[in-house]
């Protein structure tokens, strides 16, 4: 099945920003995390990301997230606008596809203009308590079951912001 989607955010960070106590605030990133394009390497992840070629994250190096989850959080918590998709620290944020509906070992391909890049879904990406600190109180609970999916890339390729096609 082919679905038209939009890649609304791409996130690559060499460090964890959400460490320690949420009351102390996130650690500043050493460089901007938002990207217009990311380079994907099969079995390794996104070049430059903290989970790239990390043995403990071999099957969870890339996290894909649905932007609609942030719209739902804004509605549920009465926020004036949806939070930035970068605040959830997910690598690829899509609009137009039920990411959380993917099952373990589902394979999907994302093509944002440079050819399809296949991913295999492995496990749910659970939100953390930091969401209450960086979005609003109650966000952690509101995102349960809607935190995205951890994946392993099956192909080398490039993903870009903007219109894309998702194939399942």
Tab-separated table of C-alpha atoms in Angstrom:
chain	number	residue	atom	x	y	z
A	1	UNK	CA	0.000	0.000	0.000
A	2	UNK	CA	1.304	3.454	-0.916
A	3	UNK	CA	0.570	6.441	1.322
A	4	UNK	CA	1.416	10.094	0.691
A	5	UNK	CA	3.083	11.491	3.817
A	6	UNK	CA	5.073	14.523	4.828
A	7	UNK	CA	8.418	14.357	6.615
A	8	UNK	CA	7.916	17.259	9.039
A	9	UNK	CA	11.092	16.886	11.098
A	10	UNK	CA	14.414	15.104	10.992
A	11	UNK	CA	16.469	14.937	14.166
A	12	UNK	CA	20.093	13.869	14.609
A	13	UNK	CA	21.912	14.406	17.886
A	14	UNK	CA	25.275	13.128	19.019
A	15	UNK	CA	24.262	13.328	22.706
A	16	UNK	CA	21.314	12.640	24.990
A	17	UNK	CA	19.659	15.895	26.023
A	18	UNK	CA	17.264	14.310	28.507
A	19	UNK	CA	19.560	13.004	31.225
A	20	UNK	CA	19.498	13.661	34.922
A	21	UNK	CA	16.575	15.343	36.636
A	22	UNK	CA	13.844	16.919	34.544
A	23	UNK	CA	13.687	19.800	37.024
A	24	UNK	CA	17.230	20.749	36.010
A	25	UNK	CA	16.183	21.067	32.355
A	26	UNK	CA	17.593	19.386	29.266
A	27	UNK	CA	21.285	19.448	28.492
A	28	UNK	CA	22.052	21.812	25.586
A	29	UNK	CA	22.890	20.132	22.302
A	30	UNK	CA	26.439	20.815	21.109
A	31	UNK	CA	25.050	21.548	17.633
A	32	UNK	CA	21.584	22.087	16.154
A	33	UNK	CA	19.606	18.839	15.936
A	34	UNK	CA	17.113	19.758	13.200
A	35	UNK	CA	18.144	18.576	9.761
A	36	UNK	CA	16.858	19.211	6.236
A	37	UNK	CA	18.268	15.827	5.207
A	38	UNK	CA	19.749	12.785	6.909
A	39	UNK	CA	21.985	10.028	5.620
A	40	UNK	CA	20.781	6.523	6.463
A	41	UNK	CA	23.099	3.530	6.630
A	42	UNK	CA	21.709	-0.013	6.505
A	43	UNK	CA	21.940	-1.759	9.857
A	44	UNK	CA	23.637	1.246	11.474
A	45	UNK	CA	21.190	4.153	11.696
A	46	UNK	CA	21.476	7.859	10.898
A	47	UNK	CA	24.974	9.233	10.345
A	48	UNK	CA	25.916	11.492	13.257
A	49	UNK	CA	23.217	10.263	15.643
A	50	UNK	CA	24.014	8.981	19.145
A	51	UNK	CA	22.570	5.557	18.277
A	52	UNK	CA	24.529	5.145	15.015
A	53	UNK	CA	26.305	1.767	15.086
A	54	UNK	CA	25.592	1.451	18.819
A	55	UNK	CA	25.490	-2.290	19.633
A	56	UNK	CA	22.695	-1.954	22.204
A	57	UNK	CA	20.509	-0.200	19.640
A	58	UNK	CA	21.277	-2.325	16.587
A	59	UNK	CA	17.569	-3.029	16.012
A	60	UNK	CA	16.362	0.331	17.318
A	61	UNK	CA	18.757	2.873	15.820
A	62	UNK	CA	16.078	5.005	14.135
A	63	UNK	CA	12.846	6.138	15.743
A	64	UNK	CA	9.898	7.084	13.535
A	65	UNK	CA	7.090	9.147	15.061
A	66	UNK	CA	3.672	10.437	13.920
A	67	UNK	CA	3.215	14.222	14.180
A	68	UNK	CA	-0.485	13.623	14.795
A	69	UNK	CA	0.415	12.373	18.291
A	70	UNK	CA	1.568	15.902	19.162
A	71	UNK	CA	-1.699	17.354	17.845
A	72	UNK	CA	-3.566	14.940	20.134
A	73	UNK	CA	-1.388	15.922	23.120
A	74	UNK	CA	-2.111	19.605	22.472
A	75	UNK	CA	-5.855	18.900	22.329
A	76	UNK	CA	-5.830	16.692	25.424
A	77	UNK	CA	-3.786	19.149	27.501
A	78	UNK	CA	-5.446	22.312	26.176
A	79	UNK	CA	-2.252	23.715	24.658
A	80	UNK	CA	-2.598	26.647	22.245
A	81	UNK	CA	-0.416	24.910	19.657
A	82	UNK	CA	1.107	21.498	19.131
A	83	UNK	CA	4.609	21.101	20.557
A	84	UNK	CA	7.584	21.191	18.222
A	85	UNK	CA	8.179	17.752	16.731
A	86	UNK	CA	11.836	18.058	17.749
A	87	UNK	CA	10.995	18.110	21.465
A	88	UNK	CA	10.153	14.382	21.477
A	89	UNK	CA	13.678	13.650	20.191
A	90	UNK	CA	12.481	11.198	17.536
A	91	UNK	CA	14.599	10.893	14.389
A	92	UNK	CA	11.938	10.930	11.672
A	93	UNK	CA	8.610	12.671	12.253
A	94	UNK	CA	5.906	11.946	9.666
A	95	UNK	CA	2.458	13.363	9.072
A	96	UNK	CA	-0.125	11.172	7.360
A	97	UNK	CA	0.637	7.653	8.605
A	98	UNK	CA	-0.259	5.693	11.755
A	99	UNK	CA	3.293	4.907	12.834
A	100	UNK	CA	2.128	3.385	16.109
A	101	UNK	CA	0.063	0.864	14.131
A	102	UNK	CA	3.204	-0.845	12.831
A	103	UNK	CA	3.813	-4.325	14.253
A	104	UNK	CA	7.123	-5.929	15.130
A	105	UNK	CA	9.013	-6.923	11.956
A	106	UNK	CA	6.756	-4.883	9.651
A	107	UNK	CA	8.849	-3.528	6.786
A	108	UNK	CA	8.048	-0.157	5.264
A	109	UNK	CA	9.837	2.094	2.797
A	110	UNK	CA	10.051	5.858	2.883
A	111	UNK	CA	10.919	7.792	-0.277
A	112	UNK	CA	11.375	11.544	0.029
A	113	UNK	CA	12.786	11.971	-3.463
A	114	UNK	CA	16.149	10.203	-3.380
A	115	UNK	CA	14.809	6.670	-3.671
A	116	UNK	CA	13.152	4.366	-1.161
A	117	UNK	CA	14.779	3.538	2.162
A	118	UNK	CA	13.375	0.449	3.853
A	119	UNK	CA	13.022	0.101	7.611
A	120	UNK	CA	12.018	-2.831	9.785
A	121	UNK	CA	9.935	-1.999	12.854
A	122	UNK	CA	11.143	-3.665	16.033
A	123	UNK	CA	9.534	-2.176	19.130
A	124	UNK	CA	7.490	0.685	20.439
A	125	UNK	CA	9.359	3.819	21.461
A	126	UNK	CA	7.964	4.597	24.867
A	127	UNK	CA	7.829	8.224	25.977
A	128	UNK	CA	9.742	9.272	29.074
A	129	UNK	CA	8.860	11.417	32.089
A	130	UNK	CA	10.868	14.258	30.534
A	131	UNK	CA	7.828	14.965	28.325
A	132	UNK	CA	6.090	16.517	31.353
A	133	UNK	CA	9.026	18.921	31.714
A	134	UNK	CA	9.613	19.847	28.064
A	135	UNK	CA	5.999	19.863	26.771
A	136	UNK	CA	3.586	20.267	29.686
A	137	UNK	CA	2.455	18.349	32.770
A	138	UNK	CA	0.456	15.333	31.587
A	139	UNK	CA	2.331	14.926	28.273
A	140	UNK	CA	4.112	11.772	29.442
A	141	UNK	CA	0.795	10.046	30.098
A	142	UNK	CA	-0.817	11.478	26.945
A	143	UNK	CA	1.972	10.070	24.756
A	144	UNK	CA	1.772	6.516	26.135
A	145	UNK	CA	1.061	4.219	23.228
A	146	UNK	CA	1.865	7.042	20.790
A	147	UNK	CA	5.647	7.365	21.135
A	148	UNK	CA	6.568	6.017	17.721
A	149	UNK	CA	8.456	2.897	16.714
A	150	UNK	CA	12.131	1.944	16.949
A	151	UNK	CA	13.456	0.592	13.658
A	152	UNK	CA	16.504	-0.754	11.903
A	153	UNK	CA	17.251	0.658	8.437
A	154	UNK	CA	17.559	-2.019	5.777
A	155	UNK	CA	18.988	0.224	3.036
A	156	UNK	CA	21.480	3.032	2.632
A	157	UNK	CA	19.867	6.259	1.472
A	158	UNK	CA	18.866	9.824	2.140
A	159	UNK	CA	15.702	11.235	3.699
A	160	UNK	CA	14.634	14.854	3.262
A	161	UNK	CA	12.011	17.151	4.750
A	162	UNK	CA	8.838	17.585	2.719
A	163	UNK	CA	6.478	15.399	0.722
A	164	UNK	CA	7.263	11.697	0.671
A	165	UNK	CA	5.763	8.338	-0.131
A	166	UNK	CA	5.490	5.535	2.388
A	167	UNK	CA	5.071	1.974	1.137
A	168	UNK	CA	3.901	-0.885	3.351
